[in-house]
Coordinates of C-alpha atoms in Angstrom, one line a residue:
X1 CA 90.0 106.7 87.5
X2 CA 93.1 108.2 89.2
X3 CA 93.5 112.0 89.6
X4 CA 96.9 111.8 87.8
X5 CA 95.7 110.3 84.6
X6 CA 94.5 111.9 81.3
X7 CA 91.2 110.0 81.7
X8 CA 90.4 111.8 84.8
X9 CA 91.3 115.2 83.3
X10 CA 88.8 114.5 80.4
X11 CA 86.2 113.5 83.1
X12 CA 86.8 116.7 85.0
X13 CA 86.5 118.8 81.9
X14 CA 83.2 117.3 81.1
X15 CA 81.9 117.7 84.7
X16 CA 83.0 121.4 84.7
X17 CA 81.2 122.0 81.3
X18 CA 78.0 120.4 82.5
X19 CA 78.2 122.1 85.9
X20 CA 78.6 125.5 84.1
X21 CA 75.4 124.9 82.1
X22 CA 73.3 124.1 85.2
X23 CA 70.8 126.8 85.9
X24 CA 69.7 126.0 89.5
X25 CA 71.1 124.6 92.7
X26 CA 69.2 121.4 92.1
X27 CA 70.8 120.9 88.7
X28 CA 74.3 121.7 90.0
X29 CA 73.8 119.1 92.8
X30 CA 72.5 116.6 90.3
X31 CA 75.6 117.0 88.1
X32 CA 77.9 116.5 91.0
X33 CA 75.9 113.5 92.2
X34 CA 75.9 111.7 88.8
X35 CA 79.6 112.6 88.4
X36 CA 80.4 111.2 91.8
X37 CA 78.7 107.9 91.1
X38 CA 80.4 107.6 87.7
X39 CA 83.7 108.3 89.3
X40 CA 83.1 105.6 91.9
X41 CA 81.7 103.1 89.5
X42 CA 84.8 103.5 87.3
X43 CA 86.7 101.4 89.8
X44 CA 84.3 98.4 90.4
X45 CA 80.7 99.0 89.5
X46 CA 79.4 96.2 91.7
X47 CA 80.5 98.0 94.8
X48 CA 78.0 100.8 94.0
X49 CA 75.3 98.4 95.4
X50 CA 77.3 98.3 98.7
X51 CA 77.6 102.1 98.7
X52 CA 74.0 102.8 97.9
X53 CA 72.9 100.3 100.6
X54 CA 75.2 101.9 103.2
X55 CA 74.0 105.4 102.2
X56 CA 70.3 104.4 102.5
X57 CA 70.5 102.4 105.8
X58 CA 72.7 105.0 107.5
X59 CA 70.3 107.8 106.4
X60 CA 67.5 105.9 108.0
X61 CA 69.5 105.8 111.3
X62 CA 70.4 109.5 110.9
X63 CA 66.7 110.4 110.4
X64 CA 65.6 108.3 113.4
X65 CA 68.4 110.0 115.5
X66 CA 67.1 113.5 114.6
X67 CA 63.7 112.4 116.1
X68 CA 65.0 110.7 119.2
X69 CA 68.6 110.8 120.3
X70 CA 68.4 107.2 121.5
X71 CA 71.6 105.5 122.9
X72 CA 70.4 102.2 121.6
X73 CA 69.9 103.6 118.2
X74 CA 73.4 105.2 117.9
X75 CA 75.1 102.1 119.3
X76 CA 73.2 100.0 116.7
X77 CA 74.3 102.3 113.9
X78 CA 77.9 102.2 115.0
X79 CA 77.9 98.5 115.5
X80 CA 76.3 97.8 112.1
X81 CA 78.8 100.0 110.3
X82 CA 81.7 98.3 112.1
X83 CA 80.4 94.9 111.3
X84 CA 80.1 95.8 107.6
X85 CA 83.6 97.3 107.7
X86 CA 85.0 94.2 109.4
X87 CA 83.5 91.9 106.8
X88 CA 84.6 94.0 103.9
X89 CA 88.1 94.9 105.1
X90 CA 89.1 92.6 107.9
X91 CA 87.5 89.2 107.2
X92 CA 90.7 87.6 105.9
X93 CA 92.8 89.1 108.7
X94 CA 90.3 87.8 111.3
X95 CA 90.1 84.4 109.7
X96 CA 93.8 84.1 109.5
X97 CA 94.2 84.8 113.2
X98 CA 91.4 82.3 114.0
X99 CA 93.1 79.6 112.0
X100 CA 96.5 80.4 113.7
X101 CA 94.9 79.9 117.1
X102 CA 93.0 76.8 115.9
X103 CA 96.1 75.2 114.4
X104 CA 98.0 75.9 117.6
X105 CA 95.3 74.4 119.7
X106 CA 94.4 71.3 117.6
X107 CA 97.2 70.8 115.2
X108 CA 94.7 70.8 112.4
X109 CA 95.6 73.0 109.4
X110 CA 92.9 74.8 107.4
X111 CA 93.0 77.4 104.7
X112 CA 91.2 80.6 104.3
X113 CA 88.3 80.0 101.8
X114 CA 89.0 81.5 98.3
X115 CA 85.6 83.5 98.3
X116 CA 87.0 85.7 101.2
X117 CA 89.7 87.1 98.9
X118 CA 87.6 89.9 97.4
X119 CA 88.9 93.3 96.4
X120 CA 88.6 95.9 99.2
X121 CA 85.7 98.3 98.4
X122 CA 87.2 101.5 97.5
X123 CA 87.1 104.3 100.1
X124 CA 84.9 102.2 102.5
X125 CA 86.9 103.3 105.5
X126 CA 86.5 107.0 104.6
X127 CA 82.8 107.1 103.7
X128 CA 81.9 105.0 106.7
X129 CA 83.7 107.5 109.0
X130 CA 81.9 110.4 107.2
X131 CA 78.4 108.9 108.0
X132 CA 79.4 107.9 111.6
X133 CA 80.6 111.4 112.4
X134 CA 77.2 112.9 111.4
X135 CA 75.1 110.3 113.4
X136 CA 77.4 110.7 116.5
X137 CA 77.2 114.5 116.2
X138 CA 73.4 114.3 116.1
X139 CA 73.3 112.0 119.1
X140 CA 75.6 114.4 121.0
X141 CA 73.5 117.4 120.0
X142 CA 76.4 119.0 118.1
X143 CA 74.4 118.9 114.7
X144 CA 70.8 119.8 114.6
X145 CA 70.2 121.0 111.0
X146 CA 68.1 118.6 108.9
X147 CA 70.0 117.1 105.9
X148 CA 68.0 116.0 102.8
X149 CA 68.8 112.6 101.3
X150 CA 70.2 114.3 98.2
X151 CA 72.6 116.4 100.3
X152 CA 73.4 113.4 102.5
X153 CA 74.4 111.4 99.4
X154 CA 76.5 114.2 98.0
X155 CA 78.2 114.8 101.3
X156 CA 79.4 111.2 101.4
X157 CA 80.1 110.7 97.6
X158 CA 81.4 114.1 96.5
X159 CA 84.1 112.8 94.3
X160 CA 87.0 115.1 95.2
X161 CA 87.2 113.7 98.8
X162 CA 85.3 110.4 98.7
X163 CA 88.0 107.9 98.1
X164 CA 90.8 109.1 100.5
X165 CA 89.6 112.1 102.3
X166 CA 90.0 114.6 103.8
X167 CA 87.6 113.1 106.4
X168 CA 84.9 115.7 107.0
X169 CA 82.3 116.6 109.6
X170 CA 78.8 117.7 108.5
X171 CA 79.5 121.2 109.6
X172 CA 82.4 121.5 107.2
X173 CA 80.6 120.5 104.0
X174 CA 76.8 120.2 104.2
X175 CA 76.0 123.9 104.3
X176 CA 78.4 124.4 101.3
X177 CA 76.6 121.7 99.3
X178 CA 73.2 123.2 100.1
X179 CA 74.3 126.5 98.4
X180 CA 76.2 125.4 95.4
X181 CA 76.9 128.4 93.3
X182 CA 77.8 128.9 89.6
X183 CA 81.5 128.5 88.7
X184 CA 83.6 131.6 89.6
X185 CA 86.8 132.4 87.8
X186 CA 88.7 133.0 91.0
X187 CA 87.7 129.6 92.4
X188 CA 88.7 127.9 89.2
X189 CA 92.1 129.7 89.2
X190 CA 92.9 128.8 92.9
X191 CA 91.5 125.2 92.5
X192 CA 93.6 124.7 89.4
X193 CA 96.7 126.0 91.2
X194 CA 96.2 123.7 94.2
X195 CA 95.4 120.7 91.9
X196 CA 98.6 121.4 89.9
X197 CA 100.8 121.6 93.1
X198 CA 99.5 118.3 94.2
X199 CA 99.9 116.7 90.8
X200 CA 103.5 117.9 90.7
X201 CA 104.1 116.2 94.1
X202 CA 102.7 113.0 92.9
X203 CA 104.4 112.8 89.5
X204 CA 107.7 114.3 90.0
X205 CA 108.4 113.1 93.5
X206 CA 106.2 110.4 94.9
X207 CA 106.1 108.2 91.8
X208 CA 109.9 108.3 91.5
X209 CA 110.4 107.5 95.1
X210 CA 108.0 104.6 94.9
X211 CA 110.4 102.7 92.6
X212 CA 113.2 103.1 95.0
X213 CA 111.2 102.0 98.0
X214 CA 109.7 99.1 96.1
X215 CA 113.1 97.8 95.0
X216 CA 114.4 97.8 98.5
X217 CA 111.4 96.4 100.3
X218 CA 111.0 93.6 97.7
X219 CA 114.3 92.0 99.0
X220 CA 114.9 93.2 102.7
X221 CA 117.3 90.3 103.2
X222 CA 119.6 91.5 100.4
X223 CA 120.2 95.1 101.4
X224 CA 123.0 96.9 103.1
X225 CA 122.4 99.2 106.0
X226 CA 122.8 102.2 103.8
X227 CA 120.4 100.8 101.2
X228 CA 117.9 100.0 104.0
X229 CA 117.9 103.5 105.1
X230 CA 117.7 104.9 101.6
X231 CA 114.7 102.6 100.9
X232 CA 113.0 103.6 104.1
X233 CA 113.6 107.3 103.6
X234 CA 112.3 107.0 100.1
X235 CA 109.1 105.6 101.4
X236 CA 108.9 108.1 104.2
X237 CA 109.0 110.9 101.6
X238 CA 106.9 109.0 99.0
X239 CA 103.9 108.6 101.4
X240 CA 104.1 112.2 102.4
X241 CA 104.2 113.5 98.8
X242 CA 101.7 110.9 97.6
X243 CA 99.1 111.6 100.3
X244 CA 99.6 115.3 100.7
X245 CA 99.6 115.6 96.9
X246 CA 96.4 113.7 96.7
X247 CA 94.9 115.9 99.5
X248 CA 95.9 119.1 97.7
X249 CA 94.4 117.8 94.4
X250 CA 91.2 117.0 96.3
X251 CA 91.1 120.4 97.9
X252 CA 91.8 122.0 94.5
X253 CA 89.1 120.0 92.7
X254 CA 86.5 120.9 95.4
X255 CA 87.5 124.6 95.2
X256 CA 86.9 124.6 91.4
X257 CA 83.2 124.0 92.3
X258 CA 83.3 126.7 95.1
X259 CA 83.6 124.2 97.9
X260 CA 86.3 124.6 100.6
X261 CA 87.8 121.5 102.2
X262 CA 90.0 121.6 105.2
X263 CA 93.7 121.2 105.0
X264 CA 95.0 117.6 105.6
X265 CA 98.8 118.1 106.0
X266 CA 100.9 120.9 107.6
X267 CA 104.5 120.1 106.9
X268 CA 104.7 117.0 109.3
X269 CA 108.5 116.5 108.8
X270 CA 109.3 119.7 110.6
X271 CA 107.6 118.4 113.7
X272 CA 109.5 118.5 117.0
X273 CA 107.6 115.9 119.0
X274 CA 104.9 113.2 118.4
X275 CA 102.0 115.3 119.4
X276 CA 103.2 118.0 116.9
X277 CA 103.5 115.3 114.3
X278 CA 99.9 114.1 114.6
X279 CA 98.7 117.7 114.5
X280 CA 100.3 118.0 111.1
X281 CA 99.9 114.5 109.6
X282 CA 96.5 113.3 108.2
X283 CA 95.0 116.0 110.3
X284 CA 91.4 115.2 109.6
X285 CA 91.9 111.5 110.6
X286 CA 93.7 112.6 113.8
X287 CA 90.9 114.9 114.6
X288 CA 88.3 112.1 113.9
X289 CA 90.1 109.7 116.2
X290 CA 90.3 112.2 118.9
X291 CA 86.7 113.5 118.8
X292 CA 84.9 110.2 118.2
X293 CA 87.2 107.6 119.8
X294 CA 89.6 109.2 122.3
X295 CA 86.8 111.5 123.8
X296 CA 84.4 108.5 123.9
X297 CA 86.9 106.5 125.9
X298 CA 87.0 109.3 128.4
X299 CA 89.7 111.5 126.9
X300 CA 91.5 113.6 129.4
X301 CA 88.6 113.7 131.7
X302 CA 89.9 110.7 133.6
X303 CA 93.0 110.1 135.7
X304 CA 96.5 110.5 134.2
X305 CA 97.1 106.7 134.0
X306 CA 93.7 106.0 132.4
X307 CA 94.3 108.9 130.0
X308 CA 97.5 107.2 128.7
X309 CA 95.5 104.0 128.2
X310 CA 92.9 105.9 126.2
X311 CA 95.6 107.5 124.1
X312 CA 97.4 104.1 123.4
X313 CA 94.1 102.4 122.6
X314 CA 93.2 105.2 120.1
X315 CA 96.6 104.8 118.4
X316 CA 96.3 101.0 118.3
X317 CA 92.9 101.2 116.6
X318 CA 94.1 104.0 114.4
X319 CA 96.9 101.7 113.2
X320 CA 94.4 98.9 112.5
X321 CA 92.2 101.4 110.6
X322 CA 95.0 101.7 108.1
X323 CA 95.1 98.0 107.2
X324 CA 94.2 94.5 108.1
X325 CA 97.6 93.4 109.3
X326 CA 99.4 93.1 112.7
X327 CA 102.2 95.3 111.2
X328 CA 99.8 98.2 111.1
X329 CA 98.8 97.5 114.7
X330 CA 102.4 97.6 115.7
X331 CA 102.9 100.8 113.8
X332 CA 100.0 102.4 115.8
X333 CA 101.4 100.9 119.0
X334 CA 104.8 102.4 118.5
X335 CA 103.2 105.8 117.9
X336 CA 100.9 105.4 120.9
X337 CA 103.8 104.5 123.2
X338 CA 105.8 107.3 121.8
X339 CA 103.0 109.8 122.6
X340 CA 102.6 108.4 126.1
X341 CA 106.4 108.7 126.7
X342 CA 106.3 112.3 125.5
X343 CA 103.6 113.1 128.0
X344 CA 105.7 111.6 130.9
X345 CA 108.7 113.6 129.6
X346 CA 106.7 116.8 129.7
X347 CA 105.7 116.1 133.3
X348 CA 109.3 115.4 134.1
X349 CA 110.5 118.6 132.5
X350 CA 107.8 120.6 134.3
X351 CA 109.0 119.2 137.6
X352 CA 112.6 120.2 136.7
X353 CA 111.3 123.8 136.2
X354 CA 112.4 123.9 132.5
X355 CA 109.2 126.0 131.7
X356 CA 110.9 128.9 133.5
X357 CA 114.1 128.5 131.4
X358 CA 113.0 129.4 127.9
X359 CA 116.4 129.1 126.3
X360 CA 117.0 125.6 127.5
X361 CA 113.4 124.6 126.7
X362 CA 113.9 126.0 123.2
X363 CA 117.1 124.1 122.7
X364 CA 115.4 120.9 123.8
X365 CA 112.5 121.5 121.5
X366 CA 114.9 122.0 118.6
X367 CA 116.7 118.9 119.5
X368 CA 113.4 117.1 119.3
X369 CA 113.2 117.6 115.5
X370 CA 115.9 115.1 114.4
X371 CA 114.7 112.6 117.0
X372 CA 111.1 112.9 115.8
X373 CA 112.1 112.5 112.2
X374 CA 114.2 109.4 112.9
X375 CA 111.5 107.7 115.0
X376 CA 108.7 108.5 112.4
X377 CA 111.0 107.2 109.6
X378 CA 111.6 104.0 111.6
X379 CA 108.0 103.3 112.2
X380 CA 107.3 103.5 108.5
X381 CA 109.1 100.1 108.2
X382 CA 106.1 98.4 109.7
X383 CA 103.7 100.4 107.5
X384 CA 105.5 99.5 104.3
X385 CA 106.7 95.9 105.0
X386 CA 104.7 93.0 103.8
X387 CA 104.8 91.2 107.1
X388 CA 106.7 90.9 110.4
X389 CA 109.5 88.8 108.9
X390 CA 110.2 91.5 106.2
X391 CA 109.9 94.2 108.9
X392 CA 112.3 92.6 111.2
X393 CA 114.8 92.0 108.4
X394 CA 114.6 95.7 107.4
X395 CA 115.0 96.9 111.0
X396 CA 118.0 94.6 111.5
X397 CA 119.5 96.0 108.3
X398 CA 118.8 99.6 109.4
X399 CA 120.5 99.0 112.8
X400 CA 123.7 97.8 111.2
X401 CA 123.0 94.2 110.3
X402 CA 122.7 94.6 106.6
X403 CA 124.3 92.6 103.9
X404 CA 127.9 93.7 103.2
X405 CA 127.8 95.8 100.1
X406 CA 124.2 94.8 99.4
X407 CA 122.9 92.8 96.6
X408 CA 120.9 95.6 95.2
X409 CA 122.1 98.7 93.5
X410 CA 120.7 102.1 94.3
X411 CA 122.1 104.4 91.5
X412 CA 123.5 107.8 92.2
X413 CA 120.5 109.7 90.5
X414 CA 118.1 107.7 92.7
X415 CA 120.0 108.8 95.9
X416 CA 119.8 112.2 94.5
X417 CA 116.0 112.0 94.2
X418 CA 115.8 111.0 97.9
X419 CA 117.9 113.9 98.9
X420 CA 116.1 116.4 96.7
X421 CA 112.7 115.2 98.0
X422 CA 113.9 115.5 101.6
X423 CA 115.1 119.1 100.8
X424 CA 111.6 119.9 99.3
X425 CA 109.8 118.5 102.3
X426 CA 111.9 120.7 104.7
X427 CA 111.9 123.9 102.6
X428 CA 108.3 123.7 101.6
X429 CA 106.9 125.7 104.5
X430 CA 109.4 128.6 103.8
X431 CA 108.6 128.5 100.1
X432 CA 104.9 128.6 100.7
X433 CA 105.3 131.5 103.2
X434 CA 107.3 133.4 100.7
X435 CA 104.6 132.9 98.0
X436 CA 102.0 134.2 100.4
X437 CA 104.1 137.1 101.5
X438 CA 104.7 138.4 97.9
X439 CA 101.2 137.3 96.8
X440 CA 102.7 135.1 94.1
X441 CA 99.3 133.7 92.9
X442 CA 98.0 137.3 92.4
X443 CA 101.0 138.4 90.5
X444 CA 101.0 135.3 88.4
X445 CA 97.6 136.3 86.9
X446 CA 99.0 139.7 86.0
X447 CA 101.7 138.1 83.8
X448 CA 100.9 138.4 80.1
X449 CA 98.8 135.4 78.6
X450 CA 101.6 134.6 76.2
X451 CA 104.2 134.1 79.0
X452 CA 101.6 132.2 81.1
X453 CA 100.9 129.9 78.2
X454 CA 104.6 129.3 77.5
X455 CA 105.1 128.5 81.2
X456 CA 102.1 126.0 81.1
X457 CA 103.4 124.3 78.1
X458 CA 106.8 124.0 79.6
X459 CA 105.3 122.6 82.8
X460 CA 103.2 120.1 80.9
X461 CA 106.4 119.0 79.0
X462 CA 108.2 118.6 82.3
X463 CA 105.5 116.4 83.8
X464 CA 105.4 114.3 80.6
X465 CA 109.3 113.9 80.4
X466 CA 110.2 113.7 84.1
X467 CA 107.0 112.3 85.7
X468 CA 107.5 108.8 87.2
X469 CA 105.6 105.7 86.1
X470 CA 101.9 106.1 87.0
X471 CA 101.2 104.8 90.4
X472 CA 97.9 104.6 92.3
X473 CA 97.7 106.6 95.5
X474 CA 98.8 104.7 98.6
X475 CA 95.8 105.6 100.6
X476 CA 93.4 104.2 98.0
X477 CA 94.2 100.8 99.7
X478 CA 92.8 102.0 103.1

């Protein structure tokens, strides 16, 4: 059940009606729990058993940790979750690599058993991280409030965020779920506005860009240099509008029920350096990796050299979290090396005394924007390509080694979509700031119902006519 389908809108309407009829907190929580399980079961009902088993076992670990903050207990909980995640998500990847080494050593060729090729349980990376964060916070003494099993289950399965985030800590959601209130008109209005904004990003931009990126990446050996860049730029913009659109829809859905979720994107393509980028891109994942992996490795409390190793390790594992392929590891490695290089560059600039020359420092910072955008765009090749061979072909094409003229055809209107999407990504922060400054949402509700209804009808018609072919959200695969 995708957020961008009529089926989901019918589901949402039914949930809102049932929720509005609930007379107590317990009834409201029950409505959201049942709705969340139905939402998850709509993908593959069999995986409900895995989800329920994970919820139950991890709640036992959580309860035990509240009684005794045992190191052995938290290590066991983390290890068990990582083993389950490895089996569910990485077993084919691990087996492939074992077979590669075995074949190289013995010359004997074996195949991956067919039974290993199961469908990835939806949202397993996300809901595993949700539960791990609570247990680690309890162990560290950062979360002391008792969570009931009902609230624990709803914290993990709450359908707006369960499948692809935002990735939350207990302190951001549990208290809100324990005081669920009746529907409020202001929350419904704001939630609907946020949901609509995300839906527009998905249907009008991301889904159209997907067709361009798919066509180019389907034949990386047949593209010209210009086509390789158009295809990669299309994917760079597609993944932003797809994932930020999903995140805004999730935030809007939660707000309809009076629940506030944290922002997950903050205009990443205006970033001027890699650190700035990761403070703007998939913010809740960056924060999770920092708080639970980077800090656990020693963070910045160690020597400068060890700190860089910790940073690179965090990004390598962050890349692997995204997918069971070495291309994702390379993607993470490039970002890690880039972050390390940026830190060395900051030290170099400090020794040159640039901090005392604000104009020069400002000019260098501004020059960092096109460099950052180009590097981020180039790294997306490894994220999107189906393997190293395809990635290398695309990189060669982008660096000037593409096919003369190209065997593909990117039509003028498709190029226009890429340029328009790029303009939207760059102008979005100014537009949002303008809307806030003039209080556009507040003014909108003062417009006559007839004009608002006409605008809604026109927008619906625009989404139907100009919306791209329905595509699943990219991060549903992770």
